[in-house]
GROMACS .gro file of C-alpha atoms in nm:
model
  401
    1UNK     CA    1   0.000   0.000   0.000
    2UNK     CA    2   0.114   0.337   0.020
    3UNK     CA    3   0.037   0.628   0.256
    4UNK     CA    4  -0.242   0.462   0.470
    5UNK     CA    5   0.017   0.140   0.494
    6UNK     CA    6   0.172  -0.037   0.244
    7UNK     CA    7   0.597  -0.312   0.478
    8UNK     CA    8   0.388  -0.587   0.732
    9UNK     CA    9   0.300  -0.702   0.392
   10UNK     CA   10  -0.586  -1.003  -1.410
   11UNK     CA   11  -0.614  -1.130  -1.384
   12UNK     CA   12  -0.787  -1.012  -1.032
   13UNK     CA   13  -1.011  -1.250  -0.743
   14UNK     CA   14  -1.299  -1.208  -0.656
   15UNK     CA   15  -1.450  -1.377  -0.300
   16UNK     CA   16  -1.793  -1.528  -0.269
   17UNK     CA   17  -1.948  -1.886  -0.189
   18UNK     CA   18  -1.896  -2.131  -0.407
   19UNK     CA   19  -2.131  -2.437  -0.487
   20UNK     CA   20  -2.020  -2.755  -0.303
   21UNK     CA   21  -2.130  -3.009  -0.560
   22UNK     CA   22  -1.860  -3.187  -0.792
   23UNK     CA   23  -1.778  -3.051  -1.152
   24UNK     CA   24  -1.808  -3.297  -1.397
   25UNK     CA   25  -1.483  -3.440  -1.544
   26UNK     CA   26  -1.326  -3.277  -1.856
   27UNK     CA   27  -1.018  -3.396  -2.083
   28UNK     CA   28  -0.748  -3.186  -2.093
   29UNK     CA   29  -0.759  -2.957  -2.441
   30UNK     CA   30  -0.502  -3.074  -2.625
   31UNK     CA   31  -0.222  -2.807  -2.780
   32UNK     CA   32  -0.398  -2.827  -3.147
   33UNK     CA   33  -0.762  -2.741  -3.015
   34UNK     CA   34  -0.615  -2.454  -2.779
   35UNK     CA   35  -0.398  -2.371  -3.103
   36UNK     CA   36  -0.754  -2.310  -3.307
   37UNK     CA   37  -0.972  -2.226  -3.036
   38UNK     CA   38  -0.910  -1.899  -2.840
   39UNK     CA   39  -0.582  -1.819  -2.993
   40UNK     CA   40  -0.716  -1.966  -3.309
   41UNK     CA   41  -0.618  -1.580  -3.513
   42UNK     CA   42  -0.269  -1.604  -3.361
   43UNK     CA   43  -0.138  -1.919  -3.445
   44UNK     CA   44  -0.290  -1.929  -3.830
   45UNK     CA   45   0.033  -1.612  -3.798
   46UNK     CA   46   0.265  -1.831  -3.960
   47UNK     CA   47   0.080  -1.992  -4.207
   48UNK     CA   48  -0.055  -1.654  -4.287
   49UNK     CA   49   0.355  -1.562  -4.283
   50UNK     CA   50   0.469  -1.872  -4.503
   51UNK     CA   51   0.175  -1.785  -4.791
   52UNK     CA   52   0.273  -1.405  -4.791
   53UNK     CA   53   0.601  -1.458  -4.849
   54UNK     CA   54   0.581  -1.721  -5.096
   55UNK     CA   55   0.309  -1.532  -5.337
   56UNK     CA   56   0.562  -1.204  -5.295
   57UNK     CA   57   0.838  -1.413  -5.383
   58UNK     CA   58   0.629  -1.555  -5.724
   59UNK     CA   59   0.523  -1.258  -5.809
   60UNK     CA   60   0.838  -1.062  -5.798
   61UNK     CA   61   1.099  -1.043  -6.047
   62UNK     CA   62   1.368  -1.327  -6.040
   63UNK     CA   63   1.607  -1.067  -5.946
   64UNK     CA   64   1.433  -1.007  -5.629
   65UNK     CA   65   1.430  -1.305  -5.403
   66UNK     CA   66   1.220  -1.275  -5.089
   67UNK     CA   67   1.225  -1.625  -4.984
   68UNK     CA   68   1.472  -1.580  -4.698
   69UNK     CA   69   1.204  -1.416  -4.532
   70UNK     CA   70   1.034  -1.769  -4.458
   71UNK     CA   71   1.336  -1.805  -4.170
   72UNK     CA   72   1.036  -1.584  -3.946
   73UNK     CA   73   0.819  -1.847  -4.000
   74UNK     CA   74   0.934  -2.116  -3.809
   75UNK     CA   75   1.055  -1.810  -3.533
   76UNK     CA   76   0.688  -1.693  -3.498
   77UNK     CA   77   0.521  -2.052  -3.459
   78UNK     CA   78   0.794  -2.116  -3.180
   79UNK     CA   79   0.623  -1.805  -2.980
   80UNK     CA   80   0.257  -1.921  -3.087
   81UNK     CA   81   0.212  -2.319  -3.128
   82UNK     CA   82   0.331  -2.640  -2.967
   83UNK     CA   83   0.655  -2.815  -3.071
   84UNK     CA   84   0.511  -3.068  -3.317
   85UNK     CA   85   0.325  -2.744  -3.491
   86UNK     CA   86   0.663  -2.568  -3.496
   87UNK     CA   87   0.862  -2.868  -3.637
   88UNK     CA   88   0.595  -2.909  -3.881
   89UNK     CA   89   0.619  -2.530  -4.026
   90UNK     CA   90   0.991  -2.519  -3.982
   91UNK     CA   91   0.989  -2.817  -4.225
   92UNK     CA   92   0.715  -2.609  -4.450
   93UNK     CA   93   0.930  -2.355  -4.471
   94UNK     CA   94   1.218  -2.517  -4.587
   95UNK     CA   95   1.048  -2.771  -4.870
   96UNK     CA   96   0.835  -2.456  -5.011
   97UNK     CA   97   1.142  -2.236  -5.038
   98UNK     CA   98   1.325  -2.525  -5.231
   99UNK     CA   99   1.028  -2.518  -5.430
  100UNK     CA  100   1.099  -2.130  -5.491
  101UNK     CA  101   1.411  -2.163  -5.579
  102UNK     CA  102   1.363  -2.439  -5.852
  103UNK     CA  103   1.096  -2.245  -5.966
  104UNK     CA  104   1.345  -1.944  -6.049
  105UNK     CA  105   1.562  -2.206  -6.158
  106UNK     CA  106   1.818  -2.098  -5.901
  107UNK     CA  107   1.811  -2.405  -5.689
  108UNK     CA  108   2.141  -2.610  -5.633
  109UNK     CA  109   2.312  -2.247  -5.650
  110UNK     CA  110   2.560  -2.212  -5.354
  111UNK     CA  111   2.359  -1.913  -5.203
  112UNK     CA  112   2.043  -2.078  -5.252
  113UNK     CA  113   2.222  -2.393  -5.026
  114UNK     CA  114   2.311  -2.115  -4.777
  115UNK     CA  115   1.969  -1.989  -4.754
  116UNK     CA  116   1.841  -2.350  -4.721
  117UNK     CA  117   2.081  -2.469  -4.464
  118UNK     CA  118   2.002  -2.123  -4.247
  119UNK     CA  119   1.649  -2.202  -4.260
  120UNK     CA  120   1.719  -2.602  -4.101
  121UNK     CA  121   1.954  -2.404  -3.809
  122UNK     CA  122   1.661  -2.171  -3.701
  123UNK     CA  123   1.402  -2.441  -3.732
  124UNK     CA  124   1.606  -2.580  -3.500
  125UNK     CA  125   1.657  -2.309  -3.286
  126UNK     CA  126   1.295  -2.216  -3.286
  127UNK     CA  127   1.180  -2.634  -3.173
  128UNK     CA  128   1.418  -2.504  -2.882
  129UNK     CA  129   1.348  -2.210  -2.783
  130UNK     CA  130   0.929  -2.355  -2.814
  131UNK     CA  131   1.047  -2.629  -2.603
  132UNK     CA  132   1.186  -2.427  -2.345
  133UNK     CA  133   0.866  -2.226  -2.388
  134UNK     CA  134   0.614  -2.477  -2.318
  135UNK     CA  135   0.796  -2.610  -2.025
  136UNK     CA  136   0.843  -2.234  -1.846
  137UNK     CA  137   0.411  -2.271  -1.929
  138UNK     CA  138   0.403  -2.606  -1.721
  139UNK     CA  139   0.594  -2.460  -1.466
  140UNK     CA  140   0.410  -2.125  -1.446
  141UNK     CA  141   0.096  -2.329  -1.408
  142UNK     CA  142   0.169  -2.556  -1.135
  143UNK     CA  143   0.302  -2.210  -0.983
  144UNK     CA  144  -0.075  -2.058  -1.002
  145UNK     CA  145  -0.195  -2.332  -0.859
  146UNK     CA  146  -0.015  -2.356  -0.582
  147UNK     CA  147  -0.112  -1.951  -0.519
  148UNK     CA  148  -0.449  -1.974  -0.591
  149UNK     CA  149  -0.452  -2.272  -0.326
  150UNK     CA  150  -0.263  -2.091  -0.058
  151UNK     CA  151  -0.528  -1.815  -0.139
  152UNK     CA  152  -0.796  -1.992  -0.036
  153UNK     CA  153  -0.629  -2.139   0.277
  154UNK     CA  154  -0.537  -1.812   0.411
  155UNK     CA  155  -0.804  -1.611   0.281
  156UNK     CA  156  -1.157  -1.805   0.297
  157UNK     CA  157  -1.422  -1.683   0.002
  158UNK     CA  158  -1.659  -1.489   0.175
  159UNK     CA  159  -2.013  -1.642   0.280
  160UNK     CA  160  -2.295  -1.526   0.058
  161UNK     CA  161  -2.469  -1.484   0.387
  162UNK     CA  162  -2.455  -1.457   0.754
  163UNK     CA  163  -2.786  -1.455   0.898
  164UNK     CA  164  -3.005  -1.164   0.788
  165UNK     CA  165  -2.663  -0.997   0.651
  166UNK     CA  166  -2.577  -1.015   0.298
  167UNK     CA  167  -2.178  -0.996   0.182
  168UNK     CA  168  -2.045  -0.964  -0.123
  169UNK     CA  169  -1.616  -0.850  -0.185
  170UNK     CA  170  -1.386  -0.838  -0.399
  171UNK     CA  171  -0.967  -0.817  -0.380
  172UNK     CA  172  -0.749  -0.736  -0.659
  173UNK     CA  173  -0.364  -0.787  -0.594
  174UNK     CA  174  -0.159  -0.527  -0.750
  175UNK     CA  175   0.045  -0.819  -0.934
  176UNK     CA  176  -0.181  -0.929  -1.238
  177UNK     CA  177   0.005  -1.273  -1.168
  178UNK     CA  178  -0.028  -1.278  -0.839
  179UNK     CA  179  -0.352  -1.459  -0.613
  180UNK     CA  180  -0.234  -1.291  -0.279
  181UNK     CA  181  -0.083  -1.006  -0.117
  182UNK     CA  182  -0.097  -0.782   0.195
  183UNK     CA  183  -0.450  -0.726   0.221
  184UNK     CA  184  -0.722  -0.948   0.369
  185UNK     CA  185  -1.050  -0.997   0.524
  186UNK     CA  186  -1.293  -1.239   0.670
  187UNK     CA  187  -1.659  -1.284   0.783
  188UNK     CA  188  -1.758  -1.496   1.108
  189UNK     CA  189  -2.009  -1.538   1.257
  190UNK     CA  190  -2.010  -1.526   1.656
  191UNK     CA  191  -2.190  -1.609   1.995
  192UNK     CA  192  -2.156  -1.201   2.015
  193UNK     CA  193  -2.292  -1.136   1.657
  194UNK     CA  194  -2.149  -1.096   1.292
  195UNK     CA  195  -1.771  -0.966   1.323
  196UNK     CA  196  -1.591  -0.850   1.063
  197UNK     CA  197  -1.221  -0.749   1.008
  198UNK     CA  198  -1.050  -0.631   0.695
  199UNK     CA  199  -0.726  -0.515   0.672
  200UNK     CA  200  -0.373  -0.369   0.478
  201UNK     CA  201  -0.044  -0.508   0.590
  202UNK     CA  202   0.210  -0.259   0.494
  203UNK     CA  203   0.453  -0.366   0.259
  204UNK     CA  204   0.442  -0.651  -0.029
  205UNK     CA  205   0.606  -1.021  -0.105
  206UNK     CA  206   0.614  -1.305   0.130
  207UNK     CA  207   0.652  -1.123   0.408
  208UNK     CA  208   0.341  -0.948   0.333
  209UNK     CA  209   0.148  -1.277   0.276
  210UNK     CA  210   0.302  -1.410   0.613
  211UNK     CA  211   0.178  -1.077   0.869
  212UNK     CA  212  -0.166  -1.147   0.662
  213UNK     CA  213  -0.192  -1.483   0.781
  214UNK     CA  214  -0.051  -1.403   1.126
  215UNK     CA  215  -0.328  -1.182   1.150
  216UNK     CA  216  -0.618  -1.377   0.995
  217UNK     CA  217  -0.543  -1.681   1.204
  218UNK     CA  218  -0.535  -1.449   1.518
  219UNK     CA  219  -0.867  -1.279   1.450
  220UNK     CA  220  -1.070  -1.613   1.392
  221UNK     CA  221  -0.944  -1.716   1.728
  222UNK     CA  222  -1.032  -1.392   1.896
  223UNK     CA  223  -1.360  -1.322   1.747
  224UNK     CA  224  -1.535  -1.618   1.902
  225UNK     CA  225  -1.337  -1.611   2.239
  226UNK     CA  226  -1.335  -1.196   2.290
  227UNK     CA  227  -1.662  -1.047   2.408
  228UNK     CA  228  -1.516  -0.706   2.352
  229UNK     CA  229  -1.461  -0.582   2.001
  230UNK     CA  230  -1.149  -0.309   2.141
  231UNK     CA  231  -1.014  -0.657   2.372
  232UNK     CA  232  -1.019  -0.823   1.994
  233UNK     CA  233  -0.798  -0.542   1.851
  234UNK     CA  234  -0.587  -0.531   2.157
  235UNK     CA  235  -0.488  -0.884   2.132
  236UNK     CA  236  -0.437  -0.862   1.719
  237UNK     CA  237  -0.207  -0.563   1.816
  238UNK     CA  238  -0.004  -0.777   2.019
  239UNK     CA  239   0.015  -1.040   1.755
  240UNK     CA  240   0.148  -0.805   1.538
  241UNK     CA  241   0.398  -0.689   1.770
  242UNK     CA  242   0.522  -1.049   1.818
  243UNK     CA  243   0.550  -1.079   1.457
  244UNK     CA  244   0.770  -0.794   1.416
  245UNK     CA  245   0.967  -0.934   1.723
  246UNK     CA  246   0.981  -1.236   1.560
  247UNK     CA  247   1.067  -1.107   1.206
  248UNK     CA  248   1.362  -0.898   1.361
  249UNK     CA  249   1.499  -1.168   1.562
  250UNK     CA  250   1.394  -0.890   1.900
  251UNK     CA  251   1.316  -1.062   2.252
  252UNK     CA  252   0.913  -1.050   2.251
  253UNK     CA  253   0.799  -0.685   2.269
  254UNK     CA  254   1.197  -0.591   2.326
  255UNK     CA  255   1.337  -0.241   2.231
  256UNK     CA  256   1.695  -0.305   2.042
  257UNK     CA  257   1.758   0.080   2.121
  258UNK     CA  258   1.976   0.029   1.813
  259UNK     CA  259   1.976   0.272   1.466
  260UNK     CA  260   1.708   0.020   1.287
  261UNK     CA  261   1.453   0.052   1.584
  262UNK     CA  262   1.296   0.371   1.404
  263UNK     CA  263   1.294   0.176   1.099
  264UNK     CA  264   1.158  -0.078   1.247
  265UNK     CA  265   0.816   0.064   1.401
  266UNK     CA  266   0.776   0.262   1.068
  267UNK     CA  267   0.757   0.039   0.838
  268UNK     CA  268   0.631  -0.284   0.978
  269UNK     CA  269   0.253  -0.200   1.076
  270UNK     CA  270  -0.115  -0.322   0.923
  271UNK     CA  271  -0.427  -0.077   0.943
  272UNK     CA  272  -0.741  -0.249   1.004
  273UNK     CA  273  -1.079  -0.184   1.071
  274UNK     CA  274  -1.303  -0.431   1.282
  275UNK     CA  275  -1.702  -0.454   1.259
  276UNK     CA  276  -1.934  -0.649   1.506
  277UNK     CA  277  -2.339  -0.648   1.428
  278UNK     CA  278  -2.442  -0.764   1.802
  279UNK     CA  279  -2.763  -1.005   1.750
  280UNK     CA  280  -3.086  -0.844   1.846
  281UNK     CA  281  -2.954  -0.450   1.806
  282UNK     CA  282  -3.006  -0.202   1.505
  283UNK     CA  283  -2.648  -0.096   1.558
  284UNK     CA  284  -2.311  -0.140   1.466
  285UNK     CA  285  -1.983  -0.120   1.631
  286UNK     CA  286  -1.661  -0.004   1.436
  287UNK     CA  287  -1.339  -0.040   1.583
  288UNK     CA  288  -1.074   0.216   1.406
  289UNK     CA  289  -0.703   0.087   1.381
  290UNK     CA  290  -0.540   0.313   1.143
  291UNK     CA  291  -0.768   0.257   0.869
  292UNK     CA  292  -1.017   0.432   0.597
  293UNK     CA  293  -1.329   0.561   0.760
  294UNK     CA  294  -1.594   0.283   0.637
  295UNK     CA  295  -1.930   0.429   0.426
  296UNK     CA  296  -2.285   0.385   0.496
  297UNK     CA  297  -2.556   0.379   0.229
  298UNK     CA  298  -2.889   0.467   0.397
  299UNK     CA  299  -3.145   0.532   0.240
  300UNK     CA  300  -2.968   0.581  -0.107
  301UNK     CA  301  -2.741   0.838   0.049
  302UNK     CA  302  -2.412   0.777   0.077
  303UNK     CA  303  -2.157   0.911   0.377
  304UNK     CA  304  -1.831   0.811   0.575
  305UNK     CA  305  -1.835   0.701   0.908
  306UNK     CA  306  -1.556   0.880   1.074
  307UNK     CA  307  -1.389   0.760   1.394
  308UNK     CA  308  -1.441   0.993   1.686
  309UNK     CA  309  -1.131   0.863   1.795
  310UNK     CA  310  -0.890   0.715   1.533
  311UNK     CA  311  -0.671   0.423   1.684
  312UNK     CA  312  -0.350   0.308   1.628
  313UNK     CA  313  -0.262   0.089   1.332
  314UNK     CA  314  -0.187  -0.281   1.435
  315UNK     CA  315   0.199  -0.346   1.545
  316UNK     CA  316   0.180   0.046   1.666
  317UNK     CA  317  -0.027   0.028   1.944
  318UNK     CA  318   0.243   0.010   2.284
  319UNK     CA  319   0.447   0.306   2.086
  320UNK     CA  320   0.184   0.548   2.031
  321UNK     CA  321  -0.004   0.461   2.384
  322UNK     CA  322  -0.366   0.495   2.188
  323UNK     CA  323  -0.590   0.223   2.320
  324UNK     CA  324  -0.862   0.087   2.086
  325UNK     CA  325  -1.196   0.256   2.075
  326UNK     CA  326  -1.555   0.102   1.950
  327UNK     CA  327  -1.765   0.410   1.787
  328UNK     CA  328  -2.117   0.231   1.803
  329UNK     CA  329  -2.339   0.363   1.465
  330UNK     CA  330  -2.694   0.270   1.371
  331UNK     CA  331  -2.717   0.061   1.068
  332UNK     CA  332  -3.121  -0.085   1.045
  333UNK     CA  333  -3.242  -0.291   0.744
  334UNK     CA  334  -3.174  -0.210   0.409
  335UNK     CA  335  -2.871   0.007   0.502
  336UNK     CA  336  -2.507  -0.113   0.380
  337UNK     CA  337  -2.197  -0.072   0.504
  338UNK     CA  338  -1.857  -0.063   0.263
  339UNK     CA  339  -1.528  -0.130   0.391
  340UNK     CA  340  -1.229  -0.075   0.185
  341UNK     CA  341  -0.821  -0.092   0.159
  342UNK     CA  342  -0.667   0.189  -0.005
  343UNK     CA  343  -0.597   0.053  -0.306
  344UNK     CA  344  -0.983   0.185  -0.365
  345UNK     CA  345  -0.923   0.540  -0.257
  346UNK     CA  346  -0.540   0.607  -0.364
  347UNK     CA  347  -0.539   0.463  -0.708
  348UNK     CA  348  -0.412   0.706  -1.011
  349UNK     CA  349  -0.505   0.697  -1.325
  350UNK     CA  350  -0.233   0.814  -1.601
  351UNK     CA  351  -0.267   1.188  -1.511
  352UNK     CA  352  -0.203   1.134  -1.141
  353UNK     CA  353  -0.607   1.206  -1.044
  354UNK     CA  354  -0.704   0.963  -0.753
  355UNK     CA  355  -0.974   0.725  -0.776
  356UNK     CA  356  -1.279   0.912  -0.648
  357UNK     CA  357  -1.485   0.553  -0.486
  358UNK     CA  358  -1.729   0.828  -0.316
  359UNK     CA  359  -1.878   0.917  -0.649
  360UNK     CA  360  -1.860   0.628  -0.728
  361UNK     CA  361  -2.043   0.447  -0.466
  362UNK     CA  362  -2.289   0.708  -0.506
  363UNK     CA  363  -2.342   0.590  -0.864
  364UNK     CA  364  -2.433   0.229  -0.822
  365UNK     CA  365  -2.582   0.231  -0.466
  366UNK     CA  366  -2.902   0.164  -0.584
  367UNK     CA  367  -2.801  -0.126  -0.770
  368UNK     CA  368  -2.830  -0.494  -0.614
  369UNK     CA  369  -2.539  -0.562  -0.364
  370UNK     CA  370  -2.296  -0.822  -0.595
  371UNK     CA  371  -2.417  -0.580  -0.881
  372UNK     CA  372  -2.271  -0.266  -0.706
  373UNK     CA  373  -1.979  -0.455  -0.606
  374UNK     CA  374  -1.890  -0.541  -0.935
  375UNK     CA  375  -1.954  -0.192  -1.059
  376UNK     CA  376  -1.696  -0.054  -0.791
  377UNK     CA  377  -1.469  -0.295  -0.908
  378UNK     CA  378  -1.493  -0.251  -1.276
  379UNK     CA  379  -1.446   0.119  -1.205
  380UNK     CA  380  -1.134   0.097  -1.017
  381UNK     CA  381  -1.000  -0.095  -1.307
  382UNK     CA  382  -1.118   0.103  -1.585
  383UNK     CA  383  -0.977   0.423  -1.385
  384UNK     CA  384  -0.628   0.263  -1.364
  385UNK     CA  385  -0.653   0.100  -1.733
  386UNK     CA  386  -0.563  -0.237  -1.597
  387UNK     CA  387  -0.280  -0.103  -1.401
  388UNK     CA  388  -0.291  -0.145  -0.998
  389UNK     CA  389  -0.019  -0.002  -0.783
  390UNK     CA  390  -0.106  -0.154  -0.469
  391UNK     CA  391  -0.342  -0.435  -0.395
  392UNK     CA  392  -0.706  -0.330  -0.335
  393UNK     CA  393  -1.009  -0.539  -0.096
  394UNK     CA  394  -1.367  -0.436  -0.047
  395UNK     CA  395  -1.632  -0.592   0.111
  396UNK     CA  396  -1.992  -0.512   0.117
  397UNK     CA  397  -2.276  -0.592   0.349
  398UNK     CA  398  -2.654  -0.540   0.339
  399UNK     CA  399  -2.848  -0.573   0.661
  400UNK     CA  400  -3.139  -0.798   0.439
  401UNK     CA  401  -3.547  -0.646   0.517
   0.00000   0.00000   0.00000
């Protein structure tokens, strides 16, 4: 993240419930049909190459020989098709530019042997460099699965619903390869009510991924054992202390005293905000640590909830001596509540204007909840053309009539 947090630290996820029955079973597309299905315009490239040249070459004086152009051929199916479609064009290439050259009656020539015996090296160059290729591919996506698994394990899709509260989110990582990052948040529900936490670990990489689990884990512990909302964010403030301590190598909640201590508390932090909907109430109680001021859509009008007193982000709390505070707000049914990371609010476009999620949000609050969701999230992306500096969560909740 950036000013907010960004050092405890497309494609694009999105979080809901999914359905628990079995997919059927599917065979695996083989390279041809994924050749002539969705990249089907691409890969007809070199064929499209190979016929070019050779009509030019036909059609030009026999002066003018072209037909050392058909060495891209086998080069731009190596980028495009499978090996066997590569060795098969490579080949192409070289029996129709024999056929060329006995054509113009210049085949057997010494320079038409050169041009013949360049065209077998980079066919066999290219079946390299497309085997090498296609196994980088392989690799690649046993890598995404092995993300998009440790997603799910340390981030768990959001529940459609929780009693008589409707959710809907949405997390984009700032990597458009990437499945995780340094923001999170989860759902529960609770013996004191719905509780909520989402948060922005500052920084990015593994150690990012690691303070987001830390703090995940920690929270689904402490929501159901906590009565207190503030005693919840106490205790994740001390887990995130720990973790620093940890990280650093510091006795548990030490001071080194040394040049790296300022460093240390200024960088490693998370912001987080923390939600409970006690059963039986028409309220809501918002625990600020450090983070965006949630909004409220009631009655189709749109406005933050500010803290009254903002808190300390998490891994700060013991330096800056501010203790936790729960601001209690109505929220009644049909109201909403939208909690954010900053990756909604401090996004650029190309001329350096921030991402303006109040209008926004004003725009599509009357739509259905997933519907506005998805709105908010196509905007963000459309405002950045594709291009996210920091990875960006919301979640949205309806109180259901």
């Amino acid at each position: 993240m950036t000013s907010h947090t960004s050092d405890l630290q497309d494609p694009t996820t999105e979080h809901h419930a999914e359905p628990a029955h079995r997919q059927p079973t599917r065979r695996p597309p083989s390279p041809w049909s994924r050749a002539t299905g969705s990249r089907a315009l691409p890969a007809a490239a070199p064929v499209l190459l190979m016929a070019v040249v050779a009509l030019t070459d036909l059609l030009t004086p026999d002066w003018l020989h072209v037909s050392p152009v058909m060495a891209a051929v086998p080069v731009l199916a190596a980028a495009l098709l499978p090996c066997r479609a590569t060795a098969a064009l490579g080949c192409a290439a070289i029996v129709i530019t024999a056929l060329l050259q006995w054509d113009a009656g210049s085949y057997g020539h010494p320079d038409a042997g050169v041009t013949l015996g360049s065209l077998f090296v980079v066919g066999l160059t290219s079946l390299a460099a497309c085997s090498l290729r296609q196994r980088r591919e392989r690799q690649l996506s046993r890598v995404r699965s092995v993300a998009e698994t440790a997603q799910r394990a340390l981030m768990h899709p959001l529940p459609l619903r929780i009693g008589s509260l409707a959710l809907s989110g949405v997390y984009l990582p700032a990597e458009s390869e990437a499945h995780i990052g340094g923001d999170f948040y989860e759902a529960l529900p609770t013996p004191y009510g719905t509780r909520l936490v989402i948060g922005d670990v500052r920084g990015k990489g593994l150690e990012a991924v690691g303070a987001s689990a830390t703090l995940l884990g920690a929270f689904r512990e402490l929501a159901h054992q906590e009565p207190s909302l503030t005693k919840v964010a106490e205790r994740l403030d001390e887990r995130a202390r720990r973790h620093i301590a940890a990280l650093d190598g510091t006795p548990e909640g030490g001071r080194t005293g040394g040049p790296g201590t300022a460093a240390l508390f200024a960088e490693r932090f998370a912001t987080a905000l923390l939600v409970e909907f006690p059963p039986g109430e028409t309220v809501a109680r918002i625990v600020y640590c450090g983070h965006p001021e949630p909004y409220v859509v009631h009655s189709g009008e749109v406005r933050p909830y500010e803290p009254d007193q903002p808190g300390a982000p998490l891994g700060l709390g013991d330096l800056l001596a501010v203790p936790p505070v729960a601001r209690t707000v109505p929220f009644v049914p049909g109201d909403r509540l939208v909690l954010y990371t900053d990756g909604f609010i401090e996004a650029r476009d190309r001329s350096g204007r921030f991402h303006d999620l109040t209008a926004h949000l004003r725009a599509h609050a009357g739509r259905p909840l997933e519907a506005m969701v998805a709105a908010l999230r196509r905007d963000l992306l459309h405002h950045v053309r594709g291009d996210l500096g920091d990875d960006a969560a919301l979640v949205a909740l309806e109180w259901l009539p």
